[in-house]
Coordinates of N, CA and C in Angstrom, one line a residue:
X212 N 76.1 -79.3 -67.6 CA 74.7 -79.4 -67.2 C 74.6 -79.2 -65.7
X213 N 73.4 -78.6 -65.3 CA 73.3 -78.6 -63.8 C 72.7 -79.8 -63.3
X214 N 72.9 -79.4 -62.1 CA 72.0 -80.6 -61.3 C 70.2 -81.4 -61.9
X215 N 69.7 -80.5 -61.8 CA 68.3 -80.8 -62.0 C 68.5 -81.5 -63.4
X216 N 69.1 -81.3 -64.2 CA 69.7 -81.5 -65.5 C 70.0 -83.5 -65.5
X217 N 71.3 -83.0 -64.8 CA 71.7 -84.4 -64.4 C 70.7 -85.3 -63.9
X218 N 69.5 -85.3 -62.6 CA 68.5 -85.8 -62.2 C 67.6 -85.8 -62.9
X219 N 67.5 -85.5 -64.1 CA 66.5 -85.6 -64.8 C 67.1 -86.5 -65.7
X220 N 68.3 -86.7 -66.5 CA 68.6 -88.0 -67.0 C 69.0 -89.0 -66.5
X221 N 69.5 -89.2 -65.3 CA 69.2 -90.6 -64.3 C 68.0 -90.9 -64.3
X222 N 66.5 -90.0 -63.6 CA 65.5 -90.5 -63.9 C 65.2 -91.1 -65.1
X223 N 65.3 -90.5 -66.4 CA 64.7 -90.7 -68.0 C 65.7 -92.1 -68.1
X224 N 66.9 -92.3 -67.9 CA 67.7 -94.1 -67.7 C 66.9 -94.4 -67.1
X225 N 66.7 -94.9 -66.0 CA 66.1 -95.4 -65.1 C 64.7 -95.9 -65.4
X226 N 63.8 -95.0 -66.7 CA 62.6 -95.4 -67.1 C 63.0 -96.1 -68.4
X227 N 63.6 -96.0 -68.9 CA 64.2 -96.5 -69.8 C 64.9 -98.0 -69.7
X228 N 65.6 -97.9 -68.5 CA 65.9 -99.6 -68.4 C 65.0 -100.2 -67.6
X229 N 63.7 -100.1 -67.4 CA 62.5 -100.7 -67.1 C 61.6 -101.1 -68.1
X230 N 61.7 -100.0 -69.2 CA 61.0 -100.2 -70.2 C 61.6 -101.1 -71.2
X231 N 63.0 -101.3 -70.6 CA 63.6 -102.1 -71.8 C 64.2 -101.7 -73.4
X232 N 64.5 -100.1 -73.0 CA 65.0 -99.3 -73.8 C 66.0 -98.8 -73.6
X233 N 67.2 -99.0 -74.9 CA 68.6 -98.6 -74.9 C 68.6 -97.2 -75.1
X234 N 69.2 -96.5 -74.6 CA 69.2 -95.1 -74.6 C 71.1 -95.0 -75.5
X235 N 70.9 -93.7 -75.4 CA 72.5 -93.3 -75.8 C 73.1 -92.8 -74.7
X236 N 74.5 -92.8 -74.9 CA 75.4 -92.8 -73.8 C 75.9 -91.9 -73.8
X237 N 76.4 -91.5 -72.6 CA 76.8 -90.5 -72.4 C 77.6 -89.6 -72.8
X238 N 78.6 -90.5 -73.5 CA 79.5 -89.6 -74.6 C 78.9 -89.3 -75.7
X239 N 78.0 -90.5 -76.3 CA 77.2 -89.7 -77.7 C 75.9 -88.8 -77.1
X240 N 75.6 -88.9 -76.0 CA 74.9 -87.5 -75.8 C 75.9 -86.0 -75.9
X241 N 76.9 -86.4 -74.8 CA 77.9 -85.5 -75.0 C 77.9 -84.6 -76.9
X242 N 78.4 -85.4 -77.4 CA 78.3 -85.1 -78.9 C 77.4 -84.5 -79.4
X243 N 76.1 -84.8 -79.4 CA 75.0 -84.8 -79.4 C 74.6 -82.9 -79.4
X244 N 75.2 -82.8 -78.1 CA 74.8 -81.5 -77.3 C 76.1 -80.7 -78.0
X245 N 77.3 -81.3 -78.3 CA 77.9 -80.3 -79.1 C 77.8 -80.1 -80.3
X246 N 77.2 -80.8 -81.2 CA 76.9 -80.7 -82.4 C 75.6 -79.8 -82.8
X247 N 74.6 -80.3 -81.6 CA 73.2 -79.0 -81.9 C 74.2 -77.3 -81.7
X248 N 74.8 -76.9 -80.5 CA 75.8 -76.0 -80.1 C 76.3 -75.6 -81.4
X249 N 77.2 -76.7 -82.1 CA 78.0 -76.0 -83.3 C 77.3 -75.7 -84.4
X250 N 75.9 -76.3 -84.6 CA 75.1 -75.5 -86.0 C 73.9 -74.7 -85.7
X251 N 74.0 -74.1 -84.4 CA 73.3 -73.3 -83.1 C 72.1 -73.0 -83.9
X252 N 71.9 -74.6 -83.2 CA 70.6 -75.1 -83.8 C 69.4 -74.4 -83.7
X253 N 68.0 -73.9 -84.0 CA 66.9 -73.6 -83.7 C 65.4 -74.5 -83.6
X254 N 66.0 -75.5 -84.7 CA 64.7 -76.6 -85.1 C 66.0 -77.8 -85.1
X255 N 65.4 -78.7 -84.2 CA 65.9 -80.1 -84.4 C 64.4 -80.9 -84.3
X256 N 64.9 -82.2 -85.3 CA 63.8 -83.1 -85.4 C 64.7 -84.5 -85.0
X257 N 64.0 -85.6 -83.8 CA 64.5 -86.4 -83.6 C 63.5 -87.1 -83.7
X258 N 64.0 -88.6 -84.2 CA 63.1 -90.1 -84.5 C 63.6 -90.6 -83.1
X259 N 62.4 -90.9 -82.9 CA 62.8 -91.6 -81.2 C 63.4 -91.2 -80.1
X260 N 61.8 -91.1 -79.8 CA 61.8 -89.7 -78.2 C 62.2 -90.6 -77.3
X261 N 62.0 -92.1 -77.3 CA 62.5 -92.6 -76.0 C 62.1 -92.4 -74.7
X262 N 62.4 -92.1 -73.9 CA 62.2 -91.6 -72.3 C 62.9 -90.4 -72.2
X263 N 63.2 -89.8 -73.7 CA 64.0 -88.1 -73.2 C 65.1 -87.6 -73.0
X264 N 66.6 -89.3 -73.0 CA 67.4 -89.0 -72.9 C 68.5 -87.7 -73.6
X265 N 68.1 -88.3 -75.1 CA 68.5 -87.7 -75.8 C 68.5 -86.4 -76.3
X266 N 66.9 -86.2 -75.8 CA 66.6 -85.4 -76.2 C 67.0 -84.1 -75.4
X267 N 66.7 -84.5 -74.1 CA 67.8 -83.5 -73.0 C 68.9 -83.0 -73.7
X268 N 70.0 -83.6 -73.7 CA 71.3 -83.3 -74.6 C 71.2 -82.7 -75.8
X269 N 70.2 -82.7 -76.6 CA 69.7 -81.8 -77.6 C 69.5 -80.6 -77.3
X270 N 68.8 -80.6 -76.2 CA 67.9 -79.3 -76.1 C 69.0 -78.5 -75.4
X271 N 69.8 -78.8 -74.8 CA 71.1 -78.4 -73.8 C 72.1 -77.6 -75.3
X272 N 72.3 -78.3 -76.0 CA 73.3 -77.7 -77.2 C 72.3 -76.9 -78.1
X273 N 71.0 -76.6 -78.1 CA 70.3 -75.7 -78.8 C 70.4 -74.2 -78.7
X274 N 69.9 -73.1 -79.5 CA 70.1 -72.4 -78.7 C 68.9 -72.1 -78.1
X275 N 68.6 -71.1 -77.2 CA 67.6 -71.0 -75.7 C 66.1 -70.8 -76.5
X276 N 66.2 -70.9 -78.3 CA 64.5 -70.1 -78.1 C 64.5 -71.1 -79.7
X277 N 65.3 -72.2 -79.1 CA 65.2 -74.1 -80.0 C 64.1 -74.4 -79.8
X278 N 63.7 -75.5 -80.6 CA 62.1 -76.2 -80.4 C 62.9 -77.4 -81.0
X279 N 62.8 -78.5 -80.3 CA 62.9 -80.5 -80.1 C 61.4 -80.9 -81.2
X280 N 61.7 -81.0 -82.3 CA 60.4 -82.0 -82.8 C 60.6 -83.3 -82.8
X281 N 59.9 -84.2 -82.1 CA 60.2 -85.6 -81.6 C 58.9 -86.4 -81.7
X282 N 59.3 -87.7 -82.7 CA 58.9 -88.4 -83.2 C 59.0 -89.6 -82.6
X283 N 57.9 -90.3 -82.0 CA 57.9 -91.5 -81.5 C 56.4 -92.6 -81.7
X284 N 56.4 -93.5 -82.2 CA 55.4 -94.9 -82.0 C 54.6 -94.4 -80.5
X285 N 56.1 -95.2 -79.4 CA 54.7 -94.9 -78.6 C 54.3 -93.7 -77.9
X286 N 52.9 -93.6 -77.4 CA 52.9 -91.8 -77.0 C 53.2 -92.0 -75.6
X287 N 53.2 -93.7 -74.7 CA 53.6 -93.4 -73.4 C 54.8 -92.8 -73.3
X288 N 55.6 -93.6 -73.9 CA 57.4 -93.1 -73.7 C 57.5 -91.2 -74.0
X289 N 56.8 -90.7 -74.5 CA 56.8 -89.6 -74.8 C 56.1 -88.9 -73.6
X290 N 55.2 -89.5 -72.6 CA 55.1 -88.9 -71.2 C 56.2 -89.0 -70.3
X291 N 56.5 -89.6 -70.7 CA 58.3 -89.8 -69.7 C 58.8 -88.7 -70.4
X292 N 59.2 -88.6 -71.3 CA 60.2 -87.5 -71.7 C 59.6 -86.0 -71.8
X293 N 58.5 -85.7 -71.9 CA 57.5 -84.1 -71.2 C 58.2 -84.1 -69.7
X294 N 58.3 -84.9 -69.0 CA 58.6 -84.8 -67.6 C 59.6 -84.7 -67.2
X295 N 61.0 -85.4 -67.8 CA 61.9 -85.3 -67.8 C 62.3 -84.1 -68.2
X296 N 62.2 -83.6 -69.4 CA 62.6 -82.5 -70.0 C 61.9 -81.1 -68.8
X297 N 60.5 -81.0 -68.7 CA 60.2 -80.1 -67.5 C 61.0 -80.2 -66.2
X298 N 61.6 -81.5 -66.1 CA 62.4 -81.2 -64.3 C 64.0 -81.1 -65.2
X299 N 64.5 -81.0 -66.1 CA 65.4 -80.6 -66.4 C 65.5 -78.8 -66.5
X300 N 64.6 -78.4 -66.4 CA 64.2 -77.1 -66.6 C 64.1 -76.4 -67.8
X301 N 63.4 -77.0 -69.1 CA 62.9 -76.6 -69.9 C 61.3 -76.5 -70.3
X302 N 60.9 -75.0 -70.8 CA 59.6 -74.6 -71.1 C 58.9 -75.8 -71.6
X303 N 57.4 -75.9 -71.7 CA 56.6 -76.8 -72.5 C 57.0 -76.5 -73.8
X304 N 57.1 -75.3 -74.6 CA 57.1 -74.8 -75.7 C 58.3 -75.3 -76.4
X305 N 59.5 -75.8 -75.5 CA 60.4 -76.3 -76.4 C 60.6 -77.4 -77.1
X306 N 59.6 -78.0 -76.5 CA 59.5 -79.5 -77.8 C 58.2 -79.6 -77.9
X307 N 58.1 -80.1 -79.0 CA 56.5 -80.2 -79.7 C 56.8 -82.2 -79.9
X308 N 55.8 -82.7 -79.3 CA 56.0 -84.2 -79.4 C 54.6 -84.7 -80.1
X309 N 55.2 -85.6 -80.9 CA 54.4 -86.0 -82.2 C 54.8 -87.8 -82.6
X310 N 53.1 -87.8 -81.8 CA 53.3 -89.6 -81.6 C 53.0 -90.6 -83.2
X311 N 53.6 -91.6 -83.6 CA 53.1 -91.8 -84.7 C 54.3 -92.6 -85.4
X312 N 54.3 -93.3 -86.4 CA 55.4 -93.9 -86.9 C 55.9 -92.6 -87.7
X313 N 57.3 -92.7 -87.6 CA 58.5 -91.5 -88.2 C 57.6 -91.5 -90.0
X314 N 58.0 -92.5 -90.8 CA 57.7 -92.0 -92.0 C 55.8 -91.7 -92.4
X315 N 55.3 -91.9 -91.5 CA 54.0 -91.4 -91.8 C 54.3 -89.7 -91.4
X316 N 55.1 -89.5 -90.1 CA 55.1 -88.1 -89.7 C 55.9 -86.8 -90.5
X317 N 57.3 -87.7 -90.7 CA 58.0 -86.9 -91.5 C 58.0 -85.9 -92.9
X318 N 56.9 -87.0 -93.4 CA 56.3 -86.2 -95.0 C 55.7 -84.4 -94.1
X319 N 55.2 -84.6 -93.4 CA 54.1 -83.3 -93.4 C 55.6 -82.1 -92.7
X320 N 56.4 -82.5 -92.0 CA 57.6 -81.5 -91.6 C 58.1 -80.6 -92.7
X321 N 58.0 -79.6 -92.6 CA 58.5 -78.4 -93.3 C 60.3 -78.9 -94.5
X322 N 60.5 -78.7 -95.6 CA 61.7 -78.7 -96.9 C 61.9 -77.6 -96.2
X323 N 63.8 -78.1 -95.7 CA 64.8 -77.3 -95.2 C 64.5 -76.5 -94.3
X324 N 63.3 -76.9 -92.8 CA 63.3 -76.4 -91.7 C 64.0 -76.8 -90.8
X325 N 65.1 -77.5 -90.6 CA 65.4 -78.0 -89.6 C 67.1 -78.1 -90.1
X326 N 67.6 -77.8 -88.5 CA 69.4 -77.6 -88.7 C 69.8 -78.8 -88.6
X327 N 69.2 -80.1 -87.7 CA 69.9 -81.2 -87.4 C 68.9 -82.1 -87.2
X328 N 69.2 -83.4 -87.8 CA 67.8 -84.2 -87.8 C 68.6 -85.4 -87.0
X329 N 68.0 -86.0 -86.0 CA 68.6 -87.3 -84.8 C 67.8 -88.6 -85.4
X330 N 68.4 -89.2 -86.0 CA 67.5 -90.9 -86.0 C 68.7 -91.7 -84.9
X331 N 67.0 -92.3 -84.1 CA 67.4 -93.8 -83.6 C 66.3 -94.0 -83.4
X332 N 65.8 -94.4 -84.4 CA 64.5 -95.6 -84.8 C 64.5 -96.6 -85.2
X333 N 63.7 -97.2 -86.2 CA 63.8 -98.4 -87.0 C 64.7 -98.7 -88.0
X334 N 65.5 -99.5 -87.3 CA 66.7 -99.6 -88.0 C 66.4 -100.1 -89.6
X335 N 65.7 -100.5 -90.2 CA 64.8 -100.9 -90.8 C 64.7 -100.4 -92.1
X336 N 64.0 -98.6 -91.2 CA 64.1 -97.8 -92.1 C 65.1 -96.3 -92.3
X337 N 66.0 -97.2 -92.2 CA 67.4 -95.8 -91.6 C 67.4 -95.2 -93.3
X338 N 67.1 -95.9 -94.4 CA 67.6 -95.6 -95.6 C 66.5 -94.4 -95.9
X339 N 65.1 -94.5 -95.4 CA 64.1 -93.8 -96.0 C 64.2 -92.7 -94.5
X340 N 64.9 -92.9 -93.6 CA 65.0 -91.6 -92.7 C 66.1 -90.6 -93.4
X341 N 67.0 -91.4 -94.2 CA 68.1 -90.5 -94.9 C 67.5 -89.5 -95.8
X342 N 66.6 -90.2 -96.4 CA 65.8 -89.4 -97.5 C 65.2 -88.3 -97.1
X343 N 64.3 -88.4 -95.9 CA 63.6 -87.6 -95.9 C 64.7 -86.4 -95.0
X344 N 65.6 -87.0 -94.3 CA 66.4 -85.8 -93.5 C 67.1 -85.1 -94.3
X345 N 67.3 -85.1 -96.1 CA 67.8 -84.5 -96.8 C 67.0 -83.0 -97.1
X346 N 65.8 -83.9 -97.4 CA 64.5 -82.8 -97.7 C 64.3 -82.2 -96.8
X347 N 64.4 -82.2 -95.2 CA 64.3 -81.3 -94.3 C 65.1 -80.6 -93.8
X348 N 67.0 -80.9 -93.9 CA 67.8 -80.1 -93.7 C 67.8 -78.7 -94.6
X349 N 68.5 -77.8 -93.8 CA 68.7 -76.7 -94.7 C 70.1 -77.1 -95.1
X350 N 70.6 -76.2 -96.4 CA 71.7 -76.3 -96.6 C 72.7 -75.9 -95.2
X351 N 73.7 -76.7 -95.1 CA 74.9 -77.0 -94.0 C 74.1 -77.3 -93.0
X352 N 73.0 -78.0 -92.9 CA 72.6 -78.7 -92.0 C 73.0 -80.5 -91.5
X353 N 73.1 -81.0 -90.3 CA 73.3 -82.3 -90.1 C 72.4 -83.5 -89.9
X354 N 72.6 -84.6 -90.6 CA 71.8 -85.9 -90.0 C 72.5 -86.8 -89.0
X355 N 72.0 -87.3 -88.1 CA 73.5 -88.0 -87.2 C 72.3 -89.3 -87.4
X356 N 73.2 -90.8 -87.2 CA 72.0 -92.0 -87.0 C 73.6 -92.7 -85.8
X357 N 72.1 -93.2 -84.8 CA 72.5 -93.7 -83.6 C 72.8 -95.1 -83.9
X358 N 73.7 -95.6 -83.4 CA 73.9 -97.5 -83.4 C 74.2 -98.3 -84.4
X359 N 75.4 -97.1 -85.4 CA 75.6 -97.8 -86.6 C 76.7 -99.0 -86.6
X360 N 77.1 -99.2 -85.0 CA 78.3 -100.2 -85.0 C 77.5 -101.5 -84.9
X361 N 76.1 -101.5 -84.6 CA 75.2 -102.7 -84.0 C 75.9 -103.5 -83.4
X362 N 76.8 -102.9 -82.4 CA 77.8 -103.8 -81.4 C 78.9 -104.7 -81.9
X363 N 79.0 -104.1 -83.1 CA 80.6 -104.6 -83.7 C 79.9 -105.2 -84.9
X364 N 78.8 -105.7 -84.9 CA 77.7 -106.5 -86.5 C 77.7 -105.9 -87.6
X365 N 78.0 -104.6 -88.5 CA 78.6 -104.0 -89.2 C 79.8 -104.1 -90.2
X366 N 80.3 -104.3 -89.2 CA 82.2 -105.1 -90.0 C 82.3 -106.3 -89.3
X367 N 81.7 -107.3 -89.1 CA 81.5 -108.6 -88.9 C 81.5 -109.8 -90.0
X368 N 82.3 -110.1 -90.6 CA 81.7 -111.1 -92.1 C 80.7 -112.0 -91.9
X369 N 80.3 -112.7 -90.8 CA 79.6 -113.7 -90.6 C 78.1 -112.9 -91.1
X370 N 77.3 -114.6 -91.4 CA 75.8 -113.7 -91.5 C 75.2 -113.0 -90.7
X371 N 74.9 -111.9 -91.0 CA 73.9 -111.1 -90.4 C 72.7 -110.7 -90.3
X372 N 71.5 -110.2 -89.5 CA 70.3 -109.9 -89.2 C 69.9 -109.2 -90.6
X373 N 69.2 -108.8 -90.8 CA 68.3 -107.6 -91.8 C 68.5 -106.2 -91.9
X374 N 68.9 -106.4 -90.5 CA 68.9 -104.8 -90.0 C 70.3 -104.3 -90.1
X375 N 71.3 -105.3 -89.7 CA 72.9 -105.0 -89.9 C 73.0 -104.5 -91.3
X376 N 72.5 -105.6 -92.2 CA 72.3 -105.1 -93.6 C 72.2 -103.7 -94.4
X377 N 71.2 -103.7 -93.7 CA 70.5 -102.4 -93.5 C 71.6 -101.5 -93.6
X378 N 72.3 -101.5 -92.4 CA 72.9 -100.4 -91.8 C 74.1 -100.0 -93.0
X379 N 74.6 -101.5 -93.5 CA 75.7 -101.5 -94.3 C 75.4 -100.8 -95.5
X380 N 74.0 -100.8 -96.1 CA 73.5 -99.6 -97.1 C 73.9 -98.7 -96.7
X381 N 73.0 -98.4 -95.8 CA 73.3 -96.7 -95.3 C 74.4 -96.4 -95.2
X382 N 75.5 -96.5 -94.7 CA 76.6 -95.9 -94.5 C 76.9 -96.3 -95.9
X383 N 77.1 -97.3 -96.7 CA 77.7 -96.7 -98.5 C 77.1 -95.7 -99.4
X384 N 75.3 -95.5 -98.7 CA 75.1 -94.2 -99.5 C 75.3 -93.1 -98.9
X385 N 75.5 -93.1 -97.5 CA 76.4 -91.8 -96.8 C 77.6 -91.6 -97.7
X386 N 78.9 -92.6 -97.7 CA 79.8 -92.6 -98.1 C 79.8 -92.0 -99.8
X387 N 78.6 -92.4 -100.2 CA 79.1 -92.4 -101.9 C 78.0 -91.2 -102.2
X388 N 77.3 -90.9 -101.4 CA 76.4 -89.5 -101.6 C 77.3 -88.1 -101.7
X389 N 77.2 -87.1 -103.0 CA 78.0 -86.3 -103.4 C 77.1 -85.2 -102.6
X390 N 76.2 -85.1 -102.0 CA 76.0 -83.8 -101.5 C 76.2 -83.8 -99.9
X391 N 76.7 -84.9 -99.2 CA 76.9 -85.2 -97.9 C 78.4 -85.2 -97.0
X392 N 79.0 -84.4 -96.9 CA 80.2 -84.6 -96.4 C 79.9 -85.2 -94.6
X393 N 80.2 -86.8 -94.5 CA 80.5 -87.6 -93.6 C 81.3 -87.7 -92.1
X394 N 81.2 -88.1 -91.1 CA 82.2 -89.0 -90.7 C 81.2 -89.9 -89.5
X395 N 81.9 -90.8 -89.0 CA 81.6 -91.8 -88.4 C 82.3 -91.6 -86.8
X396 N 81.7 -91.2 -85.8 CA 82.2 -91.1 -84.6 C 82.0 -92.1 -83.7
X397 N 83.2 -92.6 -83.2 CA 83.5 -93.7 -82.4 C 83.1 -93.8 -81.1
X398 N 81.8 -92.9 -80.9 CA 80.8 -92.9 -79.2 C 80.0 -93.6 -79.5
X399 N 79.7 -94.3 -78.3 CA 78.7 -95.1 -77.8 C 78.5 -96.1 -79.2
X400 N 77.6 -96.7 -79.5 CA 77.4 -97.7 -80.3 C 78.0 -97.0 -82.0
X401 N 78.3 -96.0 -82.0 CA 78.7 -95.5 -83.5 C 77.6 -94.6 -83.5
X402 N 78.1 -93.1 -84.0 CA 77.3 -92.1 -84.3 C 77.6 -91.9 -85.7
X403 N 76.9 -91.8 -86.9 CA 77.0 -91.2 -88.2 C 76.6 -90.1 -88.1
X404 N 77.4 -89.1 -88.6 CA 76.9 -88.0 -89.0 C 77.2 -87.5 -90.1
X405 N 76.7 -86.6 -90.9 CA 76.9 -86.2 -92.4 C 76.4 -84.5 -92.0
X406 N 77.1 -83.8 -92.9 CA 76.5 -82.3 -93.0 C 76.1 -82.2 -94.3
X407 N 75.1 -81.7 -94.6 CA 74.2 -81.4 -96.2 C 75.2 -80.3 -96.6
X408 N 75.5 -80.9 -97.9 CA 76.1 -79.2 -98.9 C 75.6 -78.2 -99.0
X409 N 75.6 -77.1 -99.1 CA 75.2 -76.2 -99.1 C 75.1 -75.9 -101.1

């Protein structure tokens, strides 16, 4: 990445741990950026625009004439990341941002428009983001979900939150899903990712 690149995600951290928002790290961005690169992506849809971090690194592994559809609650954090993304040096035209809770937004998104779908949203609802990122991949397309280690709370036996719970679904119906070939990448808080069959 270039300069302006790099200054533009210091800035988008920077609003980010003000706002009190965990971003992804630098290695799972890293990934991030090679995995849009390896399914040379044109349409990615991400849950949780954040302040842009991520989305940077997306747009970096896309290819040059990609469009970022990015889903977020709030619309401020999505002015952080229009800005970010412009002083990174990308057009307006390449991300289209769309404020709103993910499963109200995701129903109206195009069946099999999209090469790689990003959740890190409501952990909540990771099971019904799986759903619908099935119906929006194309065949040999990928879902990745951010923060499946919930800081080691995952494979922890003691009781856990709702949301750990949660997580522990998801990855068994990742695992036991026959149209999803898996794996689990050991950056930043745990990256899942799965490629749809073709």
């Amino acid at each position: 990445m270039d300069d302006s690149a790099e200054a533009a995600l210091r800035w988008s951290r920077d609003c980010a741990r003000e706002a009190g928002i965990r971003t992804v790290t630098t290695g799972t961005g890293a990934a991030l950026r090679l995995l849009a690169a390896t399914t040379d992506a044109k349409a990615v849809a991400e849950i949780g625009t954040g302040t842009g971090v991520s989305g940077i690194y997306l747009l970096h592994g896309m290819r040059p004439d990609g469009v970022l559809t990015t889903v977020d609650l709030e619309p401020e954090r999505q002015t952080f990341a229009k800005q970010a993304f412009r002083s990174a040096g990308f057009a307006g035209n390449r991300a289209r941002f769309i404020p709103g809770r993910a499963l109200d937004v995701l129903p109206r998104l195009a069946d099999g428009g999209y090469d790689l779908v990003f959740c890190d949203g409501d952990l909540m609802e990771c099971l019904e983001y799986l759903a619908e990122s099935l119906r929006l991949l194309r065949p040999g397309g990928l879902v990745c979900f951010e923060g499946v280690f919930a800081d080691g709370r995952t494979v922890d036996s003691a009781m856990q939150p709702a949301e750990v719970l949660r997580l522990r679904e998801l990855l068994r119906a990742v695992r036991e899903s026959t149209t999803l070939v898996p794996a689990l990448l050991p950056v930043g808080d745990g990256l899942l990712c799965a490629v749809k069959r073709g």
